[in-house]
Short mmCIF file of C-alpha atoms and ligand atoms in Angstrom, two decimals:
data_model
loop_
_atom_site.label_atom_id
_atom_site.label_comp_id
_atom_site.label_asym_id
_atom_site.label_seq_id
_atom_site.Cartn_x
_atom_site.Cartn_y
_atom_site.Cartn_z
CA UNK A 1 -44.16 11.49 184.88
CA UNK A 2 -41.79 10.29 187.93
CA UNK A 3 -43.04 12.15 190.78
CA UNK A 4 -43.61 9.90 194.18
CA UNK A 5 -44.72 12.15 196.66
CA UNK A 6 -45.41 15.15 194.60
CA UNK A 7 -41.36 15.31 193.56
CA UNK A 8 -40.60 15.34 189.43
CA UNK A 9 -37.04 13.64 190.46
CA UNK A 10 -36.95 13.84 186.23
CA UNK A 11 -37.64 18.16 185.97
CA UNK A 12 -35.02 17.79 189.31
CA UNK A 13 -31.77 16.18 187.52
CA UNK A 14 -32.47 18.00 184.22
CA UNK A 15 -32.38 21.36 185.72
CA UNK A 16 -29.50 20.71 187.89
CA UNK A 17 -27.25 17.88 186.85
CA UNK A 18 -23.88 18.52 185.01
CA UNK A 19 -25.58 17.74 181.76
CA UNK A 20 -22.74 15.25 180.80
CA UNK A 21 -24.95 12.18 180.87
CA UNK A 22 -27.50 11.50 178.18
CA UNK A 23 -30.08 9.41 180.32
CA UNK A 24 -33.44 7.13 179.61
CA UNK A 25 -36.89 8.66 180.42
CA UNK A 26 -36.68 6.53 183.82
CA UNK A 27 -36.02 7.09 187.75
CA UNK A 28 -34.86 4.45 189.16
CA UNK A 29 -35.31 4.06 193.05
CA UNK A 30 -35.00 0.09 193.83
CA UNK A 31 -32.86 -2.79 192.92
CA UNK A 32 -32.64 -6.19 194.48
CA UNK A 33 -31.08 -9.31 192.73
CA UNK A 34 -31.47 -9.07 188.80
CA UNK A 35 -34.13 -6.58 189.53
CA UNK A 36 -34.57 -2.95 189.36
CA UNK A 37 -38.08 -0.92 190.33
CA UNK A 38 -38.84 2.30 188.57
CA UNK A 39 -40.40 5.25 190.58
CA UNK A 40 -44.05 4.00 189.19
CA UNK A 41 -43.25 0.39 190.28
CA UNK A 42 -42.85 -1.28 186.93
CA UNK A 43 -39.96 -4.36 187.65
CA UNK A 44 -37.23 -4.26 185.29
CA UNK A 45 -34.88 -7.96 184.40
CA UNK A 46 -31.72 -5.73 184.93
CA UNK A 47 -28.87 -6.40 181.94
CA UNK A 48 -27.49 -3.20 183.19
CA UNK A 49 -26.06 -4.55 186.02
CA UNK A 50 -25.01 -0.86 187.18
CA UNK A 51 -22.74 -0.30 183.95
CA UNK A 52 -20.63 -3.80 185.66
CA UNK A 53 -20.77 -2.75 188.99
CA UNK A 54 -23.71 -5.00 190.33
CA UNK A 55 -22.06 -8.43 189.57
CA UNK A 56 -23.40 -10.03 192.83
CA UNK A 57 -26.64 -8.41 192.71
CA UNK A 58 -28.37 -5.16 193.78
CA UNK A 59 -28.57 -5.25 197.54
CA UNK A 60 -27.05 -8.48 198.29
CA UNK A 61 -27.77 -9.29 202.24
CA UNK A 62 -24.26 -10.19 202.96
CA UNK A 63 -23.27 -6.42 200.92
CA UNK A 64 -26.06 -4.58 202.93
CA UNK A 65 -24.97 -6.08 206.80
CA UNK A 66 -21.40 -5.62 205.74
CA UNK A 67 -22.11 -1.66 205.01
CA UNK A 68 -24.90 -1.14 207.97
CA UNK A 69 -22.05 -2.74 210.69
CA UNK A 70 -19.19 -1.08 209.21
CA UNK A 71 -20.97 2.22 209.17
CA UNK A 72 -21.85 2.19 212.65
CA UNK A 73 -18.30 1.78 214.06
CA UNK A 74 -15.92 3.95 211.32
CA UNK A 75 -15.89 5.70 207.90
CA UNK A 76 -12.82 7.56 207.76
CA UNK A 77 -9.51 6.59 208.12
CA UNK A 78 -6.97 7.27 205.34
CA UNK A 79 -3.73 5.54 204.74
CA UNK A 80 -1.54 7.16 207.41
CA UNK A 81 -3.11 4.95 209.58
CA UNK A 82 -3.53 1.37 209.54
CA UNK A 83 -6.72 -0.07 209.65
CA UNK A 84 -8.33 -3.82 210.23
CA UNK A 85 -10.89 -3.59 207.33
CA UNK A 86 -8.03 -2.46 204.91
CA UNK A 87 -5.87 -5.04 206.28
CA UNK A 88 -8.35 -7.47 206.03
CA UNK A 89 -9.36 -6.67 202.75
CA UNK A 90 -5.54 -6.17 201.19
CA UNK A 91 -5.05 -9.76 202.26
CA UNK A 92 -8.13 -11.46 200.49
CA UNK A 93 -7.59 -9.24 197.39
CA UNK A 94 -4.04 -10.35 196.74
CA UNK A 95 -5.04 -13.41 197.53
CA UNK A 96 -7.51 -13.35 194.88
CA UNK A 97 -5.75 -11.73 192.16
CA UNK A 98 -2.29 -14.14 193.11
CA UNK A 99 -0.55 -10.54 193.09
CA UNK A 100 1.78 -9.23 195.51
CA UNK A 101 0.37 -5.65 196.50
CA UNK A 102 -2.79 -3.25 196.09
CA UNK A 103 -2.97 0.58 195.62
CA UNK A 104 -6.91 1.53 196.86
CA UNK A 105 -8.66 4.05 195.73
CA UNK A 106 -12.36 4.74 194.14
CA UNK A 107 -13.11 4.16 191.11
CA UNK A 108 -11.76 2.81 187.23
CA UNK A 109 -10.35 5.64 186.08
CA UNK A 110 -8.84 6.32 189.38
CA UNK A 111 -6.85 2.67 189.33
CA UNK A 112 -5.89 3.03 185.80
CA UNK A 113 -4.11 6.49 186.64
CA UNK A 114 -2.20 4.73 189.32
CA UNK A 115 -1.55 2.04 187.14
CA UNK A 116 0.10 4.42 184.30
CA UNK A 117 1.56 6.63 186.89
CA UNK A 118 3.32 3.26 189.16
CA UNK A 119 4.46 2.18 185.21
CA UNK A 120 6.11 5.55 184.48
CA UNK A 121 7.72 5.78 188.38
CA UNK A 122 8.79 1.55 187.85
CA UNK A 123 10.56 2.17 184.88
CA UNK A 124 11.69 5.43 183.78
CA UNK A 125 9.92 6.01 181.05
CA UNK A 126 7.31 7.75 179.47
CA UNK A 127 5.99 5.93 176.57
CA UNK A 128 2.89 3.96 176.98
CA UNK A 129 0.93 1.73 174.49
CA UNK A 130 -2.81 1.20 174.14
CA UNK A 131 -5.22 -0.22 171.81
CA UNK A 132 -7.64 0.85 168.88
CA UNK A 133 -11.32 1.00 170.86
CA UNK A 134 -9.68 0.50 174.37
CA UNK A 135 -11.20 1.96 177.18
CA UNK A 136 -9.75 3.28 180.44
CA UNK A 137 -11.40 5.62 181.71
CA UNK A 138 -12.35 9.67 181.49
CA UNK A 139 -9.37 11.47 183.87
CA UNK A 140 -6.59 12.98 181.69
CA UNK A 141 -3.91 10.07 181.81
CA UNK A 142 -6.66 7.09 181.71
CA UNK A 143 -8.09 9.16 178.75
CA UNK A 144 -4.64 9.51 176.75
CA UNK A 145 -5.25 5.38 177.28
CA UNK A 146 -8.67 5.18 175.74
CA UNK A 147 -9.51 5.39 171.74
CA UNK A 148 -12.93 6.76 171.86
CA UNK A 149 -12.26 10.04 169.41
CA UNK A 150 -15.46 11.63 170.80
CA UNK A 151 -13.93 11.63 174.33
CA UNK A 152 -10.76 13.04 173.05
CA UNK A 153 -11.01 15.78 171.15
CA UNK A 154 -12.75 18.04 172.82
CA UNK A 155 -9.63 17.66 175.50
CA UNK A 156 -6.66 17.88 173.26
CA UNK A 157 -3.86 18.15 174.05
CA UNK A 158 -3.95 15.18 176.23
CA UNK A 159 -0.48 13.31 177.66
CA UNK A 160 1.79 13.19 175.47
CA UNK A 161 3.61 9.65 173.88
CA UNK A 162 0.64 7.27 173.70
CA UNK A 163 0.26 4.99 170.51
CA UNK A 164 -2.83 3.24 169.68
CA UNK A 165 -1.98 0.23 168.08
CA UNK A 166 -5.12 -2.45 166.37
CA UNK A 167 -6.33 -4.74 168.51
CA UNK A 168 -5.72 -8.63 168.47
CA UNK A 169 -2.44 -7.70 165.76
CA UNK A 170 0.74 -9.00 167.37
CA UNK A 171 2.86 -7.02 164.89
CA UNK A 172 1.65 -3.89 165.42
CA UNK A 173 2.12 -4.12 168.93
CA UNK A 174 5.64 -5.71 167.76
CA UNK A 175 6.52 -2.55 166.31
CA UNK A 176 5.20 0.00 168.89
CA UNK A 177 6.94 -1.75 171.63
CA UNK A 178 9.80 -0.24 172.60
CA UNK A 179 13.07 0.76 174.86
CA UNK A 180 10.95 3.78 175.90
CA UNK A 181 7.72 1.87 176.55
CA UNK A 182 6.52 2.62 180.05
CA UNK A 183 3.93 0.45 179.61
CA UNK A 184 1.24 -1.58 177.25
CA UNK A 185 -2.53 -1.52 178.38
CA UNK A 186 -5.13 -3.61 177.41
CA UNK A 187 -8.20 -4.73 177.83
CA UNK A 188 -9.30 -8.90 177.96
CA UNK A 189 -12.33 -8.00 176.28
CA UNK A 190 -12.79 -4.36 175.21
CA UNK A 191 -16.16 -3.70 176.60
CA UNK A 192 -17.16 -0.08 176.30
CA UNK A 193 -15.19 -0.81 172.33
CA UNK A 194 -17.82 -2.66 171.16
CA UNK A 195 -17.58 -6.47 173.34
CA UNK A 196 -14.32 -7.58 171.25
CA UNK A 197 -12.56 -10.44 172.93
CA UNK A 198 -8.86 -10.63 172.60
CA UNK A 199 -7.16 -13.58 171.35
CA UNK A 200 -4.84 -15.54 173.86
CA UNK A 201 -2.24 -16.07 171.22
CA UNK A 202 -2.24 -11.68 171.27
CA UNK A 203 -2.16 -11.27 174.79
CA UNK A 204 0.67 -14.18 175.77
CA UNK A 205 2.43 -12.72 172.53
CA UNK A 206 2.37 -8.50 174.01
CA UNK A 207 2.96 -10.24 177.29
CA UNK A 208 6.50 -11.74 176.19
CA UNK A 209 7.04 -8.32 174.29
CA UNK A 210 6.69 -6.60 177.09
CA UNK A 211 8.80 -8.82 179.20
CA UNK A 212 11.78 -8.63 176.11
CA UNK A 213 11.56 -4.97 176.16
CA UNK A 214 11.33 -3.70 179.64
CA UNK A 215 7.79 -2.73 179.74
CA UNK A 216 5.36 -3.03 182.18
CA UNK A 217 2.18 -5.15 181.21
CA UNK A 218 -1.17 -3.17 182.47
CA UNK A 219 -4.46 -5.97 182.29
CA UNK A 220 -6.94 -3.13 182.29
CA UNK A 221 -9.78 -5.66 184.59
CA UNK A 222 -12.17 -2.60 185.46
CA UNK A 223 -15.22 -3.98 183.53
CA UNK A 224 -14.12 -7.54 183.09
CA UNK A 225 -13.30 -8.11 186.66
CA UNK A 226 -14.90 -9.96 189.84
CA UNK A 227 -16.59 -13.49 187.62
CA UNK A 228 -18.10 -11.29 184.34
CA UNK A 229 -16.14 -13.14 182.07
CA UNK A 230 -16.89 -16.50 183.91
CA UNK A 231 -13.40 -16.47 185.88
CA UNK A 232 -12.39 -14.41 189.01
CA UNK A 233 -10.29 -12.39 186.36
CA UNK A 234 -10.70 -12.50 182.54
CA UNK A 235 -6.77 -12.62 181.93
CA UNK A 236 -6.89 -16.19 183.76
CA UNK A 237 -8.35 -17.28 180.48
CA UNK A 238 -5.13 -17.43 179.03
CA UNK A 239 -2.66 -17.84 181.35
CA UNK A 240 -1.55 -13.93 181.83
CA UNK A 241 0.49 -12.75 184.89
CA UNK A 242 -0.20 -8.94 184.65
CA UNK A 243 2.35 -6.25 186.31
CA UNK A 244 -0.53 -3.76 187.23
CA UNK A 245 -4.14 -4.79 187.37
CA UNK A 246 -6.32 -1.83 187.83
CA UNK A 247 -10.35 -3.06 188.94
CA UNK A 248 -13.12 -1.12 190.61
CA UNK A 249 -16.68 -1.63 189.82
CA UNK A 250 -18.40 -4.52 191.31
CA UNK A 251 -14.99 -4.99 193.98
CA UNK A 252 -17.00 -3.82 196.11
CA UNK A 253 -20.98 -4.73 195.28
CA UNK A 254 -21.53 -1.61 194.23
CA UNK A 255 -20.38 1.22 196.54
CA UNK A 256 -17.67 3.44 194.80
CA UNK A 257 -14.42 1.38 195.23
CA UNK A 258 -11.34 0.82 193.22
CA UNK A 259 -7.63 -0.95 193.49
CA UNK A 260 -4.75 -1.23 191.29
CA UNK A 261 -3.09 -4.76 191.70
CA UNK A 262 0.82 -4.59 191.45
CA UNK A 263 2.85 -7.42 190.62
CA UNK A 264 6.67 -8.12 191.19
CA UNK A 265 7.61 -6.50 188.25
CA UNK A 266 7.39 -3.07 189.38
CA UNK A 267 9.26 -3.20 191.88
CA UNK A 268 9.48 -0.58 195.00
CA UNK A 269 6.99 2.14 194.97
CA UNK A 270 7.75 4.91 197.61
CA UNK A 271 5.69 6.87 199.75
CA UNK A 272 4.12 9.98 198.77
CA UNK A 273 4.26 9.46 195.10
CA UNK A 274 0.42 8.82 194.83
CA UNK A 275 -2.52 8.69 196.97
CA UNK A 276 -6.14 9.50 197.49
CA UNK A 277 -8.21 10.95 200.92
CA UNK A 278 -10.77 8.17 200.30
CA UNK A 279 -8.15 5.49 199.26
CA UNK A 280 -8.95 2.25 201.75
CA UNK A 281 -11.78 3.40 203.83
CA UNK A 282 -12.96 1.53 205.60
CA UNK A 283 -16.74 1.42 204.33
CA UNK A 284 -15.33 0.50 201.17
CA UNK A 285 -13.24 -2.41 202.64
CA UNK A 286 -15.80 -3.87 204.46
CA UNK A 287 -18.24 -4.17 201.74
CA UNK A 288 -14.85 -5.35 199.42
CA UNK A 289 -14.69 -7.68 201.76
CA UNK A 290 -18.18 -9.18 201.63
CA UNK A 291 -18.74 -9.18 198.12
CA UNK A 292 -15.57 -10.97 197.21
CA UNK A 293 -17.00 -13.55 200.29
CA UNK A 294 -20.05 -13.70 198.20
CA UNK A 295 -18.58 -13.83 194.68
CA UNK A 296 -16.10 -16.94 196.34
CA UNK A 297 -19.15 -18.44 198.07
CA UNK A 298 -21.95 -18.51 195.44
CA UNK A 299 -19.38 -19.71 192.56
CA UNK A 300 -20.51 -16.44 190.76
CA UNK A 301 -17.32 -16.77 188.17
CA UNK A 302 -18.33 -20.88 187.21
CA UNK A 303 -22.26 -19.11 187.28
CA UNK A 304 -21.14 -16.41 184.17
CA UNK A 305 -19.22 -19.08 182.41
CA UNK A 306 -22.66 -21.50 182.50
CA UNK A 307 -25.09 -18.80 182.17
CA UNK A 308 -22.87 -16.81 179.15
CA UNK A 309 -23.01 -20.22 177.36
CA UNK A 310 -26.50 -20.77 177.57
CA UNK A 311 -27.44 -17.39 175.94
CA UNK A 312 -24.82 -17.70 173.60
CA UNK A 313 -26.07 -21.02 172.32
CA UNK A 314 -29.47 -19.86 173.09
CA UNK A 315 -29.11 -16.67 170.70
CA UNK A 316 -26.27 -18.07 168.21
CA UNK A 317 -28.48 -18.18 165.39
CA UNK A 318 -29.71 -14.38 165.86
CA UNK A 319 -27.17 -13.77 162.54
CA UNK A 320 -28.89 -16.31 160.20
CA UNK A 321 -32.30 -15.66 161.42
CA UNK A 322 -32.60 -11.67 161.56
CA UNK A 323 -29.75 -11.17 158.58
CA UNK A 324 -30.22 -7.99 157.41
CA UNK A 325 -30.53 -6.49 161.34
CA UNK A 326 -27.38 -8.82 163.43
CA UNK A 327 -23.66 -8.87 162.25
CA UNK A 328 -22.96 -11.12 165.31
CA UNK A 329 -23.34 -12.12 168.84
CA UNK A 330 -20.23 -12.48 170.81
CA UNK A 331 -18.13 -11.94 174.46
CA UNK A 332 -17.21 -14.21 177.20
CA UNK A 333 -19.11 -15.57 179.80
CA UNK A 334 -21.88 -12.50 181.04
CA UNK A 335 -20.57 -9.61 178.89
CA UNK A 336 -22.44 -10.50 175.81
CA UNK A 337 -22.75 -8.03 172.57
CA UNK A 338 -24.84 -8.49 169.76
CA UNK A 339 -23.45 -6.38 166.93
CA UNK A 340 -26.27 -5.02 164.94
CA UNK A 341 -26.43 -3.17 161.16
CA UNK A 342 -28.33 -0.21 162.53
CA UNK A 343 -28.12 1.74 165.74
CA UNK A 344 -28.86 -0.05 168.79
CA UNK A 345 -30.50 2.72 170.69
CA UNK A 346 -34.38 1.88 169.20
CA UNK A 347 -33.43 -1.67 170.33
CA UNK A 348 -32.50 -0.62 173.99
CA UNK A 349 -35.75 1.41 173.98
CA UNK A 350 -37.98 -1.15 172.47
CA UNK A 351 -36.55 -3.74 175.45
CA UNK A 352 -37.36 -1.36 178.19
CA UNK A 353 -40.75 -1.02 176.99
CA UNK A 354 -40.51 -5.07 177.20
CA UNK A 355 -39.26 -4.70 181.02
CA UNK A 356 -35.36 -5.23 179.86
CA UNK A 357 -32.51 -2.79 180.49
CA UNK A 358 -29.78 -3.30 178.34
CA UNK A 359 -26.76 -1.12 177.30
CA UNK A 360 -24.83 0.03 173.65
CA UNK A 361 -21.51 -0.22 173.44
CA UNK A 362 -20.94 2.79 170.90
CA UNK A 363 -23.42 2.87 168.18
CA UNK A 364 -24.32 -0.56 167.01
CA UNK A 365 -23.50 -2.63 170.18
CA UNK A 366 -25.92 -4.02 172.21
CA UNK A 367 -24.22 -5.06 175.45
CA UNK A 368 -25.66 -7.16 178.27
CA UNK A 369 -24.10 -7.09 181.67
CA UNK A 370 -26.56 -8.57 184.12
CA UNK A 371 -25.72 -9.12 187.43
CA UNK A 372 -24.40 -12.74 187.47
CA UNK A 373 -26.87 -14.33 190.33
CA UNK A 374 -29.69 -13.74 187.21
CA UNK A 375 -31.80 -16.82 186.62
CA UNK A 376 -31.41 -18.58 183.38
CA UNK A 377 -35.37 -18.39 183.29
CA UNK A 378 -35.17 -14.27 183.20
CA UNK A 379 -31.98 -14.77 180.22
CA UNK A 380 -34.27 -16.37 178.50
CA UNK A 381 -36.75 -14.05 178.75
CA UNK A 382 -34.36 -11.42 177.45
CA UNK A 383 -33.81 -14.00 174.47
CA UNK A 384 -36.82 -13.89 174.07
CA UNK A 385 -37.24 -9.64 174.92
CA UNK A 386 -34.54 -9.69 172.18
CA UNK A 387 -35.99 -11.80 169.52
CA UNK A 388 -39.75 -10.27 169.92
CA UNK A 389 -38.12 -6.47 169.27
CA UNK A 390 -36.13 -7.52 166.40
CA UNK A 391 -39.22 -9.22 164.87
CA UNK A 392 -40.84 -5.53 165.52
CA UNK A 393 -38.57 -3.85 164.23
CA UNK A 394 -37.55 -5.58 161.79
CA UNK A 395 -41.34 -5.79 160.27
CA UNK A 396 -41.73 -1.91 160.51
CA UNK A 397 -38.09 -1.22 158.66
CA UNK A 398 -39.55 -3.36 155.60
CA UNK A 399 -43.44 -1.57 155.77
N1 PMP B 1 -11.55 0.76 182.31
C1 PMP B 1 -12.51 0.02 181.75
C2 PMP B 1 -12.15 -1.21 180.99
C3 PMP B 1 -13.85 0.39 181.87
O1 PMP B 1 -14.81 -0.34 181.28
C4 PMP B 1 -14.17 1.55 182.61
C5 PMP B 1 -15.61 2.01 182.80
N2 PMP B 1 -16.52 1.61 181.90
C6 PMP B 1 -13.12 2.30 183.18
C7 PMP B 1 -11.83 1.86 183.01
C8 PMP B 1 -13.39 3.54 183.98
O2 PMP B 1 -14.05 3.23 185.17
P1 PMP B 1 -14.85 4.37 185.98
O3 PMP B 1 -16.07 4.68 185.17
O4 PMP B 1 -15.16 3.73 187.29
O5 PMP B 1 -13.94 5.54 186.10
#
């Protein structure tokens, strides 16, 4: 039962949600840090993280007074106007990214669409690129992007000329490059695909193809973005100078928000081609502005690269010890995966029942994405979360 007050918030969202989301027997009403509260109290270690969008924390203080100040003095104000906030915040994020110009708007899907839409306006043409298990998003051009043949085909027929080429194999891309290429998207790591890093040699390699050809190179940063990966950007791994750079997510500590980075590749975009009512406002730059503040200030992308080590190392020999459950454990910096034999979703159930929330990514994937001020002592309780339900599990498979 979930009722507070006499309410069944459960019996409330079954009977009138969309019915789009399959969801977890759980209301949650509180979050603070690496913590969420359920409606019955219970504390939760959070490896959640708000599906990426809680990278500095749930309710960070500097977030919160950003949003309570901002919301007192304006909301509303699209781009017709100029605004301080937006100017303000279009400044730092450049800054940030070392990119020239942002587009704003409010979520992933929403800065991948400008991204594919600015790379078909920049250059002409039509054709665009993507990879096997990429994911971009759920609107009709981001989701001609994404692989995902469950999220597809019930759509069909989507925008035309996309290729999905395999991941991490230069040739392939090689030969889908082309004079018509628009564009090639990619992810650093492909999160929702399963936590599959990329290898540098790949991305420098579809980087110069791009750059031989006359294509536009889209770093899709939506999940990887704001310190996950343990730098401000995952593509600074290797080196990459992206042409479009679409984020959203934690930009913002959590309050809807999205931008699409553009870099001097692409040239002149001109007015009324895109834009969005909510693009820019000015609650959204505000807290944009804080969180970056806090992500800068508390070292948050140095924090992911020390804290993904440590459960890396600390969970490295899950494949030797539990062989017949764990294929592997891999990622970069905070967005972990532990690739299993058997469907992860007894796992995620049998670590909420520990007092971890964890995600899948697809069927066998477990996927961690806690908020990156989490204390090593509560990753190592999810080690430990981890180890204890395999052990369970693994005992009751072979009874
Ligand atoms: N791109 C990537 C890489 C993502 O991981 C996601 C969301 N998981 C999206 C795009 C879409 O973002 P949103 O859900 O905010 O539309």
């Amino acid at each position: 039962m979930t009722e507070a007050l006499g309410i069944d918030y459960m019996a409330l969202e079954e009977a009138h949600s969309s019915g789009v989301y399959a969801k977890r027997a759980l209301t949650i009403v509180r979050g603070a840090g690496a913590y969420l509260w359920d409606s019955e109290g219970r504390r939760y270690i959070d490896c959640v993280g708000g599906q990426g969008a809680a990278n500095v924390g749930h309710a960070h203080p500097k977030v919160v007074a950003a949003i309570q100040a901002q919301a007192a003095i304006l909301l509303s104000c699209p781009e017709i106007f100029y605004n301080d906030q937006r100017a303000l915040l279009l400044q730092k994020l450049t800054q940030v990214a070392g990119m020239q110009r942002a587009f704003l708007c409010n979520s992933g899907a929403e800065a991948v669409e400008a991204a594919l839409k600015f790379a078909r306006f920049a250059t002409g043409r039509t054709h665009i690129v993507a990879a096997v298990r990429g994911f971009h998003g759920r609107t009709m051009g981001a989701l001609s992007a994404t692989w995902e043949p469950k999220y597809r085909e019930p759509f069909a027929p989507l925008v035309p000329n996309y290729t999905h080429v395999p991941y991490n194999d230069l040739a392939a891309a090689e030969a889908a490059i082309t004079e018509q290429t628009a564009a090639v998207i990619l992810e650093v790591v492909q999160g929702e695909g399963g936590v599959r890093p990329a290898d540098g040699d790949y991305l420098r390699g579809v980087q110069a193809l791009c750059h031989e050809r006359g294509a536009l190179f889209i770093v899709d940063e939506v999940q990887t973005g704001f310190g996950r990966t343990g730098r401000m950007f995952a593509h600074q791994h290797y080196g990459l100078t992206p042409d479009l750079m679409p984020v959203a997510k934690s930009i913002a500590g959590g309050i809807p928000f999205g931008a699409c980075l553009i870099g001097e590749r692409v040239g002149k975009l001109q007015p009324a081609i895109h834009g969005t009512t909510f693009g820019g406002n000015p609650l959204g730059c505000a807290a944009a502005l804080a969180a970056l503040d806090v992500l800068i200030e508390e070292n948050l992308a140095e924090r992911a690269a020390v804290l993904g080590d440590f459960l890396r190392e600390r969970l490295s020999d899950l494949p030797k010890r539990f062989r017949a459950q764990v294929r592997e454990v891999r990622g970069l910096g905070l967005l972990f995966g532990i690739e299993l034999r058997s469907k992860v979703a007894p796992v995620i159930k049998a670590l909420q029942n520990k007092g971890v929330l964890a995600l899948s990514a697809g069927l066998n994937v477990l996927r961690l994405l806690p908020p990156l001020v989490i204390s090593q002592a509560d990753l190592e309780q999810v080690a430990e979360a981890i180890e204890a339900v395999l052990t369970e599990l693994g005992a009751s498979e072979l009874a």
